[in-house]
CSV table of C-alpha atoms in Angstrom, one decimal:
chain,number,residue,atom,x,y,z
N,1,MET,CA,1.0,26.0,-16.7
N,2,TRP,CA,2.9,22.6,-16.7
N,3,THR,CA,2.7,22.8,-12.9
N,4,VAL,CA,-0.9,21.5,-13.0
N,5,PRO,CA,0.1,18.0,-14.1
N,6,LEU,CA,3.0,18.0,-11.6
N,7,ILE,CA,0.8,19.0,-8.6
N,8,LEU,CA,-1.9,16.4,-9.4
N,9,GLY,CA,0.8,13.8,-10.1
N,10,LEU,CA,2.5,14.5,-6.8
N,11,LEU,CA,-0.7,14.2,-4.8
N,12,ALA,CA,-1.8,11.0,-6.5
N,13,GLY,CA,1.7,9.5,-6.4
N,14,VAL,CA,2.3,10.1,-2.8
N,15,LEU,CA,-1.1,8.7,-1.7
N,16,THR,CA,-1.2,5.7,-4.0
N,17,SER,CA,2.3,4.8,-3.1
N,18,TYR,CA,1.6,5.1,0.6
N,19,THR,CA,-1.6,2.9,0.6
N,20,ASP,CA,0.1,0.4,-1.8
N,21,ILE,CA,3.1,0.0,0.4
N,22,LYS,CA,1.1,0.0,3.7
N,23,THR,CA,-1.7,-2.3,2.7
N,24,GLY,CA,-1.2,-3.5,-0.9
N,25,PHE,CA,-4.4,-1.6,-1.8
N,26,ILE,CA,-5.0,1.4,-4.1
N,27,PHE,CA,-8.2,3.5,-3.8
N,28,ASP,CA,-9.6,4.6,-7.2
N,29,ASN,CA,-10.6,8.0,-5.9
N,30,HIS,CA,-6.9,8.8,-5.3
N,31,ALA,CA,-6.3,8.6,-9.1
N,32,PHE,CA,-9.6,8.4,-11.0
N,33,PRO,CA,-12.6,9.3,-8.8
N,34,THR,CA,-15.0,8.9,-11.7
N,35,LEU,CA,-14.2,5.2,-11.6
N,36,THR,CA,-15.3,5.2,-8.0
N,37,LEU,CA,-18.6,6.9,-8.9
N,38,ILE,CA,-19.2,4.4,-11.7
N,39,GLY,CA,-18.4,1.6,-9.4
N,40,LYS,CA,-21.0,2.8,-6.9
N,41,LEU,CA,-23.7,3.2,-9.6
N,42,LEU,CA,-23.0,-0.3,-10.9
N,43,SER,CA,-22.7,-1.8,-7.3
N,44,TRP,CA,-19.0,-2.7,-7.7
N,45,GLU,CA,-17.2,-3.3,-4.5
N,46,GLU,CA,-14.1,-1.4,-3.6
N,47,ASP,CA,-13.3,-2.3,0.0
N,48,GLY,CA,-9.8,-2.6,1.4
N,49,GLY,CA,-11.1,-4.8,4.2
N,50,GLU,CA,-9.6,-4.3,7.7
N,51,VAL,CA,-6.5,-2.2,6.7
N,52,ASP,CA,-4.2,-0.3,8.9
N,53,LEU,CA,-4.9,3.2,7.6
N,54,PRO,CA,-6.4,6.3,9.1
N,55,LYS,CA,-10.1,6.4,8.3
N,56,TRP,CA,-9.9,9.7,6.4
N,57,ILE,CA,-7.4,8.4,3.9
N,58,ASP,CA,-9.9,6.7,1.7
N,59,LYS,CA,-12.1,9.8,1.8
N,60,ILE,CA,-9.6,12.0,0.0
N,61,ILE,CA,-10.5,12.7,-3.6
N,62,ILE,CA,-7.8,13.6,-6.1
N,63,PRO,CA,-9.1,14.1,-9.7
N,64,THR,CA,-5.9,13.1,-11.3
N,65,ALA,CA,-7.2,11.6,-14.6
N,66,GLU,CA,-10.1,14.1,-14.8
N,67,GLY,CA,-7.7,17.0,-14.2
N,68,GLY,CA,-5.5,15.9,-17.0
N,69,ILE,CA,-8.4,15.5,-19.4
N,70,LEU,CA,-9.8,19.0,-18.5
N,71,TYR,CA,-6.4,20.7,-18.6
N,72,TYR,CA,-5.5,19.5,-22.1
N,73,ALA,CA,-9.1,20.1,-23.3
N,74,TYR,CA,-8.7,23.7,-22.2
N,75,LEU,CA,-5.3,24.2,-23.8
N,76,GLY,CA,-6.4,22.5,-27.0
N,77,LEU,CA,-9.6,24.5,-27.4
N,78,LYS,CA,-7.9,27.7,-26.5
N,79,GLY,CA,-5.2,27.1,-29.2
N,80,GLY,CA,-7.5,25.5,-31.8
N,81,ASN,CA,-5.6,22.2,-31.6
N,82,THR,CA,-8.0,19.3,-31.7
N,83,LEU,CA,-5.3,16.6,-31.0
N,84,LEU,CA,-4.2,18.5,-27.9
N,85,ALA,CA,-7.7,18.9,-26.8
N,86,LEU,CA,-8.3,15.2,-26.9
N,87,SER,CA,-4.9,14.2,-25.7
N,88,GLY,CA,-5.9,13.8,-22.1
N,89,VAL,CA,-8.6,11.2,-23.1
N,90,ILE,CA,-6.2,9.5,-25.5
N,91,GLY,CA,-3.5,9.3,-22.8
N,92,LEU,CA,-6.0,7.8,-20.4
N,93,VAL,CA,-7.1,5.1,-22.9
N,94,VAL,CA,-3.5,4.3,-23.9
N,95,GLY,CA,-2.5,4.0,-20.2
N,96,PHE,CA,-5.4,1.7,-19.5
N,97,ILE,CA,-4.5,-0.5,-22.5
N,98,LEU,CA,-0.9,-0.8,-21.4
N,99,GLY,CA,-1.9,-1.5,-17.8
N,100,ILE,CA,-4.5,-4.1,-18.7
N,101,MET,CA,-1.8,-6.0,-20.7
N,102,PHE,CA,0.3,-6.3,-17.5
N,103,TYR,CA,-2.8,-7.1,-15.5
N,104,TYR,CA,-3.7,-10.1,-17.7
N,105,LEU,CA,-0.1,-11.2,-17.7
N,106,GLY,CA,-0.5,-11.5,-13.9
N,107,ALA,CA,2.2,-8.9,-13.2
N,108,TRP,CA,-0.1,-6.0,-11.9
N,109,ALA,CA,-3.2,-5.5,-9.8
N,110,SER,CA,-6.1,-3.5,-11.0
N,111,GLY,CA,-5.0,-0.5,-8.9
N,112,ASP,CA,-1.7,-0.3,-10.8
N,113,VAL,CA,-3.7,-0.1,-14.1
N,114,VAL,CA,-5.7,2.9,-12.8
N,115,VAL,CA,-2.5,4.7,-11.6
N,116,LEU,CA,-0.8,4.3,-14.9
N,117,ALA,CA,-3.9,5.5,-16.8
N,118,ALA,CA,-4.2,8.5,-14.5
N,119,PHE,CA,-0.5,9.5,-15.0
N,120,SER,CA,-0.9,9.0,-18.7
N,121,ALA,CA,-3.8,11.5,-18.8
N,122,LEU,CA,-1.5,14.0,-17.0
N,123,LEU,CA,1.3,13.5,-19.5
N,124,PRO,CA,0.0,12.4,-22.9
N,125,PHE,CA,2.7,14.6,-24.4
N,126,ALA,CA,6.2,15.2,-23.1
N,127,PRO,CA,6.3,18.3,-20.9
N,128,LYS,CA,8.6,21.3,-21.6
N,129,THR,CA,10.5,20.3,-18.5
N,130,ALA,CA,11.7,17.0,-20.1
N,131,SER,CA,15.0,17.0,-22.1
N,132,VAL,CA,15.0,13.4,-23.5
N,133,ILE,CA,11.8,13.3,-25.6
N,134,PRO,CA,10.9,10.3,-27.8
N,135,PRO,CA,9.1,10.7,-31.1
N,136,TYR,CA,6.0,9.1,-29.6
N,137,GLY,CA,5.9,11.8,-26.9
N,138,ARG,CA,6.4,14.7,-29.2
N,139,ALA,CA,4.2,14.2,-32.2
N,140,LEU,CA,1.7,11.7,-30.7
N,141,PRO,CA,0.0,11.6,-27.3
N,142,LEU,CA,1.8,8.3,-26.4
N,143,TYR,CA,4.1,9.6,-23.6
N,144,SER,CA,2.5,7.0,-21.3
N,145,LEU,CA,5.0,4.6,-22.8
N,146,ALA,CA,7.8,6.7,-21.3
N,147,ILE,CA,6.1,6.5,-17.9
N,148,LEU,CA,5.8,2.8,-18.2
N,149,PHE,CA,9.4,2.3,-19.4
N,150,ASN,CA,10.8,4.5,-16.7
N,151,SER,CA,8.8,2.6,-14.0
N,152,ILE,CA,10.1,-0.7,-15.1
N,153,LEU,CA,13.7,0.3,-15.7
N,154,ALA,CA,13.9,2.3,-12.4
N,155,VAL,CA,13.2,-0.8,-10.3
N,156,PHE,CA,14.8,-3.4,-12.6
N,157,PRO,CA,18.2,-3.6,-10.8
N,158,PHE,CA,16.4,-4.3,-7.5
N,159,ILE,CA,14.0,-6.8,-9.0
N,160,LEU,CA,16.9,-8.6,-10.8
N,161,VAL,CA,19.0,-8.9,-7.6
N,162,TYR,CA,16.0,-9.9,-5.5
N,163,ALA,CA,14.7,-12.5,-8.0
N,164,LEU,CA,18.2,-14.0,-8.6
N,165,ALA,CA,18.9,-14.2,-4.8
N,166,VAL,CA,15.6,-16.0,-4.1
N,167,LEU,CA,16.1,-18.5,-7.0
N,168,ALA,CA,19.6,-19.3,-5.8
N,169,ILE,CA,18.5,-19.7,-2.2
N,170,ARG,CA,15.7,-22.1,-3.3
N,171,GLY,CA,18.1,-24.1,-5.5
N,172,LYS,CA,16.3,-23.2,-8.7
N,173,PHE,CA,19.6,-23.3,-10.7
N,174,HIS,CA,17.9,-24.3,-14.0
N,175,GLU,CA,15.6,-21.3,-13.8
N,176,LEU,CA,18.6,-19.2,-12.8
N,177,GLY,CA,20.5,-20.1,-15.9
N,178,ASP,CA,17.4,-19.6,-18.0
N,179,VAL,CA,17.2,-16.0,-17.0
N,180,PHE,CA,20.4,-15.4,-18.9
N,181,THR,CA,20.4,-18.0,-21.6
N,182,GLY,CA,16.7,-18.7,-22.4
N,183,GLY,CA,15.3,-17.0,-25.4
N,184,LEU,CA,18.6,-16.1,-27.0
N,185,LYS,CA,17.4,-17.3,-30.4
N,186,ILE,CA,14.4,-15.0,-30.5
N,187,THR,CA,16.5,-12.2,-29.1
N,188,ALA,CA,19.0,-12.6,-32.0
N,189,GLU,CA,16.1,-12.8,-34.6
N,190,PHE,CA,14.5,-9.7,-33.1
N,191,TRP,CA,17.9,-7.9,-33.3
N,192,ILE,CA,18.4,-8.8,-37.0
N,193,TRP,CA,14.8,-7.7,-37.8
N,194,LEU,CA,15.4,-4.3,-36.2
N,195,ILE,CA,18.6,-3.9,-38.2
N,196,GLY,CA,16.6,-4.8,-41.3
N,197,ILE,CA,14.0,-2.1,-40.5
N,198,LEU,CA,16.9,0.4,-39.9
N,199,GLY,CA,18.4,-0.5,-43.3
N,200,ILE,CA,15.0,0.1,-45.0
N,201,GLN,CA,14.4,3.3,-43.2
N,202,GLU,CA,17.9,4.5,-44.1
N,203,ALA,CA,17.4,3.7,-47.7
N,204,ILE,CA,14.1,5.6,-47.7
N,205,ALA,CA,15.8,8.6,-46.0
N,206,THR,CA,18.4,8.8,-48.7
N,207,THR,CA,15.6,9.6,-51.2
N,208,GLY,CA,14.8,12.8,-49.2
N,209,PHE,CA,11.7,11.5,-47.4
N,210,SER,CA,11.9,12.6,-43.7
N,211,ASN,CA,8.4,12.1,-42.2
N,212,SER,CA,9.4,10.5,-38.9
N,213,ALA,CA,5.9,9.5,-38.0
N,214,THR,CA,5.4,7.6,-41.2
N,215,LEU,CA,8.8,5.9,-40.8
N,216,TRP,CA,7.9,4.7,-37.3
N,217,VAL,CA,4.6,3.3,-38.6
N,218,LEU,CA,6.4,1.6,-41.4
N,219,GLY,CA,8.8,0.1,-38.9
N,220,LEU,CA,6.0,-1.3,-36.8
N,221,VAL,CA,4.3,-2.8,-39.9
N,222,LEU,CA,7.6,-4.4,-41.0
N,223,LEU,CA,8.2,-5.8,-37.5
N,224,LEU,CA,4.8,-7.5,-37.6
N,225,VAL,CA,5.5,-8.9,-41.1
N,226,PHE,CA,9.0,-10.2,-40.0
N,227,SER,CA,7.5,-11.8,-36.9
N,228,LYS,CA,5.1,-13.7,-39.1
N,229,PHE,CA,7.5,-14.5,-41.9
N,230,LYS,CA,10.8,-15.0,-40.0
N,231,ALA,CA,12.8,-16.2,-43.0
N,232,ILE,CA,12.1,-13.0,-44.9
N,233,GLY,CA,12.9,-10.9,-41.8
N,234,ASN,CA,16.2,-12.7,-41.3
N,235,ALA,CA,17.2,-12.3,-45.0
N,236,VAL,CA,16.2,-8.6,-45.0
N,237,GLY,CA,18.2,-8.1,-41.8
N,238,ILE,CA,21.3,-9.8,-43.0
N,239,LEU,CA,21.2,-7.8,-46.3
N,240,SER,CA,20.6,-4.6,-44.4
N,241,LEU,CA,23.5,-5.3,-42.0
N,242,ALA,CA,25.8,-5.9,-45.0
N,243,TYR,CA,24.5,-2.6,-46.6
N,244,LEU,CA,25.1,-0.6,-43.4
N,245,VAL,CA,28.6,-2.1,-42.9
N,246,TYR,CA,29.5,-1.3,-46.5
N,247,SER,CA,28.2,2.3,-46.1
N,248,ASN,CA,29.7,3.1,-42.7
N,249,PRO,CA,31.4,0.1,-41.0
N,250,VAL,CA,32.3,1.9,-37.7
N,251,THR,CA,28.8,3.3,-37.1
N,252,ALA,CA,27.2,0.0,-38.2
N,253,PHE,CA,29.3,-1.9,-35.7
N,254,ASN,CA,28.7,0.5,-32.8
N,255,VAL,CA,24.9,0.6,-33.5
N,256,SER,CA,24.7,-3.2,-33.9
N,257,TRP,CA,26.4,-4.3,-30.7
N,258,ARG,CA,24.8,-1.6,-28.6
N,259,MET,CA,21.3,-2.6,-29.9
N,260,PHE,CA,22.0,-6.2,-29.1
N,261,VAL,CA,23.1,-5.3,-25.6
N,262,VAL,CA,19.8,-3.3,-25.0
N,263,LEU,CA,17.7,-6.2,-26.4
N,264,TYR,CA,19.5,-8.7,-24.3
N,265,THR,CA,19.0,-6.6,-21.3
N,266,PHE,CA,15.2,-6.5,-22.0
N,267,LYS,CA,15.3,-10.3,-22.5
N,268,VAL,CA,16.8,-10.7,-19.0
N,269,LEU,CA,14.2,-8.3,-17.7
N,270,ILE,CA,11.3,-10.3,-19.2
N,271,SER,CA,12.8,-13.6,-18.0
N,272,THR,CA,13.3,-12.1,-14.5
N,273,VAL,CA,9.7,-10.9,-14.4
N,274,LYS,CA,8.5,-14.4,-15.6
N,275,TYR,CA,10.2,-16.1,-12.7
N,276,LEU,CA,9.4,-13.4,-10.3
N,277,ARG,CA,5.7,-14.0,-11.1
N,278,THR,CA,5.9,-17.9,-11.1
N,279,GLU,CA,8.6,-18.7,-8.5
N,280,VAL,CA,9.6,-15.7,-6.4
N,281,LEU,CA,6.2,-14.0,-5.7
N,282,MET,CA,4.3,-17.3,-5.5
N,283,GLU,CA,4.1,-19.7,-2.6
N,284,GLU,CA,2.2,-22.9,-1.9
N,285,VAL,CA,0.1,-22.9,1.2
N,286,PRO,CA,-2.6,-25.2,2.7
N,287,VAL,CA,-6.2,-24.0,2.9
N,288,GLU,CA,-5.7,-23.2,6.6
N,289,ARG,CA,-3.3,-20.4,5.7
N,290,LEU,CA,-5.6,-18.8,3.2
N,291,GLN,CA,-7.1,-15.5,4.3
N,292,GLU,CA,-9.6,-13.1,3.0
N,293,TRP,CA,-8.2,-10.8,0.3
N,294,ASP,CA,-5.4,-13.3,-0.6
N,295,ILE,CA,-4.9,-13.6,-4.3
N,296,LEU,CA,-4.7,-17.1,-5.7
N,297,GLY,CA,-2.1,-18.0,-8.3
N,298,GLU,CA,-4.3,-20.6,-10.0
N,299,THR,CA,-7.9,-21.1,-11.1
N,300,ILE,CA,-10.0,-23.7,-9.5
N,301,HIS,CA,-13.3,-24.7,-11.3
N,302,GLU,CA,-15.9,-27.3,-11.6
N,303,LEU,CA,-16.5,-28.9,-15.0
N,304,ASN,CA,-19.0,-31.7,-15.6
N,305,GLY,CA,-19.0,-32.5,-11.9
N,306,GLU,CA,-15.2,-32.7,-11.6
N,307,ILE,CA,-13.1,-30.3,-9.7
N,308,LEU,CA,-10.2,-29.0,-11.8
N,309,ARG,CA,-7.3,-26.6,-11.2
N,310,ASP,CA,-5.5,-24.6,-13.8
N,311,ARG,CA,-2.0,-23.2,-12.8
N,312,GLU,CA,-1.1,-21.9,-16.2
N,313,GLY,CA,-1.0,-18.1,-16.3
N,314,ALA,CA,-2.1,-15.8,-19.1
N,315,PHE,CA,1.5,-15.3,-20.2
N,316,GLY,CA,2.0,-19.1,-20.7
N,317,ARG,CA,-1.3,-19.4,-22.7
N,318,PHE,CA,-0.3,-16.3,-24.8
N,319,LYS,CA,3.0,-18.0,-25.7
N,320,ARG,CA,1.3,-21.3,-26.6
N,321,ALA,CA,-1.4,-19.4,-28.7
N,322,ILE,CA,1.4,-17.6,-30.6
N,323,ALA,CA,3.4,-20.7,-31.2
N,324,LYS,CA,0.4,-22.8,-32.4
N,325,LEU,CA,-1.5,-19.8,-34.0
N,326,ASP,CA,-4.6,-20.9,-32.1
N,327,THR,CA,-6.5,-18.1,-30.3
N,328,SER,CA,-8.8,-20.6,-28.6
N,329,ILE,CA,-5.9,-21.4,-26.2
N,330,LEU,CA,-6.4,-17.9,-24.7
N,331,LYS,CA,-9.9,-18.8,-23.5
N,332,PRO,CA,-9.7,-22.3,-21.9
N,333,LYS,CA,-12.9,-24.2,-21.3
N,334,ARG,CA,-14.1,-23.8,-17.8
N,335,GLY,CA,-17.2,-24.5,-15.9
N,336,ARG,CA,-18.2,-22.9,-12.6
N,337,VAL,CA,-15.2,-20.9,-11.3
N,338,ILE,CA,-14.8,-21.5,-7.6
N,339,ALA,CA,-11.7,-19.3,-7.1
N,340,SER,CA,-9.3,-17.5,-9.5
N,341,PRO,CA,-6.5,-14.9,-9.5
N,342,THR,CA,-8.7,-11.8,-9.3
N,343,ALA,CA,-7.5,-8.4,-8.0
N,344,GLU,CA,-10.3,-8.4,-5.4
N,345,GLY,CA,-8.8,-11.5,-3.8
N,346,LEU,CA,-10.5,-14.4,-2.0
N,347,ALA,CA,-13.8,-13.9,-0.3
N,348,LYS,CA,-14.7,-15.8,3.0
N,349,GLU,CA,-17.3,-17.9,1.1
N,350,GLN,CA,-14.7,-19.0,-1.4
N,351,ILE,CA,-12.2,-20.1,1.3
N,352,GLU,CA,-15.0,-22.0,3.0
N,353,GLU,CA,-15.8,-23.9,-0.2
N,354,LEU,CA,-12.2,-24.7,-0.8
N,355,ARG,CA,-11.8,-26.0,2.8
N,356,LYS,CA,-14.9,-28.2,2.2
N,357,LEU,CA,-13.5,-29.6,-1.0
N,358,VAL,CA,-10.2,-30.4,0.7
N,359,GLU,CA,-12.1,-32.2,3.5
N,360,GLU,CA,-14.1,-34.2,1.0
N,361,GLY,CA,-10.8,-35.3,-0.8
N,362,LYS,CA,-11.7,-33.5,-4.0
N,363,LEU,CA,-8.8,-31.1,-3.8
N,364,GLU,CA,-5.2,-31.5,-2.7
N,365,ASN,CA,-4.5,-29.3,0.3
N,366,SER,CA,-2.0,-27.1,-1.5
N,367,PHE,CA,-2.8,-23.8,-3.1
N,368,LEU,CA,-0.7,-21.2,-5.0
N,369,ARG,CA,-0.9,-17.8,-3.3
N,370,LYS,CA,0.6,-14.6,-4.8
N,371,LYS,CA,2.8,-12.4,-2.7
N,372,ALA,CA,2.1,-8.8,-3.0
N,373,MET,CA,4.7,-6.4,-4.5
N,374,PRO,CA,3.6,-2.8,-4.5
N,375,PHE,CA,4.2,-1.2,-8.0
N,376,ALA,CA,2.5,2.2,-7.4
N,377,PRO,CA,5.8,3.7,-6.0
N,378,ALA,CA,7.6,2.5,-9.2
N,379,LEU,CA,4.9,4.2,-11.4
N,380,PHE,CA,5.3,7.4,-9.3
N,381,ILE,CA,9.1,7.3,-9.9
N,382,GLY,CA,8.4,6.7,-13.6
N,383,PHE,CA,6.1,9.7,-13.7
N,384,LEU,CA,8.6,12.0,-12.0
N,385,MET,CA,11.4,10.9,-14.3
N,386,ALA,CA,9.1,11.5,-17.3
N,387,TYR,CA,8.3,15.0,-16.1
N,388,PHE,CA,11.7,16.2,-15.1
N,389,TRP,CA,14.1,14.3,-17.4
N,390,GLY,CA,12.3,12.3,-20.1
N,391,ASP,CA,12.3,8.7,-21.4
N,392,VAL,CA,15.0,6.4,-20.2
N,393,PHE,CA,14.2,3.9,-23.0
N,394,TRP,CA,14.7,6.5,-25.7
N,395,TRP,CA,17.9,7.7,-24.0
N,396,LEU,CA,19.1,4.1,-24.3
N,397,VAL,CA,18.1,4.0,-28.0
N,398,LEU,CA,20.0,7.2,-28.6
N,399,ARG,CA,23.0,5.8,-26.8
N,400,VAL,CA,22.8,2.7,-29.0
N,401,ALA,CA,22.6,4.9,-32.1
N,402,GLY,CA,25.6,6.9,-30.8
N,403,PHE,CA,23.6,10.2,-30.6
N,404,SER,CA,24.0,10.6,-26.8
């Protein structure tokens, strides 16, 4: 029976990867046809423009998300398992939430969000074919996390080498150093907080309590508390480290340094993605080089009769909002938006208005334009790894803990 998600995943993965690589465009009906139908009813536009694809490609319908929802609804109703029956829908929603986070950070296009959501509906739980199964894929329909982690980690070496090479060629040596040294303080704090959580969970486990789901929820709550009250988190972490070293020094040492290596690796990944988004996959071009469907890397708007441009991305605003505890930063004041970084790209009318503003001297003739990087193939690889092997991130966690 597990061949149903595999077949749908293969069909959707091949088609979305092909169109994404070939044109940078993903058709909703290759992953979530219902979204296409809703778009037509609401007069949304899904048009790949003049793309170099056979005309029949965009006519193919693959009910990937719908198939996953119906598949698990059937299994759940047949076995009297409500959670299993709803798992396809839950997986779809979780996939959308994860994808939208990356979309608003500027790392993904809307099509990537749809692909992750569809794959998440196919694999809300870990399949029987997987051998490395995380707790969030066994007891809860959150296996979409494994698909996401696999996708990112699968392409990380290539992204890292490509980003570092481009930064070096462009002479961005400060940014190059920041990839490896920036954010070390927060990485160390996060490491000590996790050790604190492990110490508390270990202490609870010694009482005979063994509900893993509850311990995971407790861990997430403690992480939120420690991030808010850093001094408390640091103190608890240091005490827990001392307790773990006293209880079993060899295991404590092995777990601690491996955990730090994993966290540092993720720090390098996040820094790489940041510069990939702002330096590597972004270029400044004059208005004459802007074309229809190009995606801007900035927002140009008119406020109180003045033409303004905002080049700060969602990731930068999010960091400032967290640092200042001011949610209003997430929604900057803007007037009439002339052009912005939307997944649909620039329309001809927008380019003409930008050209007119440049000619009138109201705008400098230099615009940030995003370079496309297809991510659908990485999501497809992540799906296949999740189906046949399991969760790479959880495997790393087990390695850190010395269990694999």
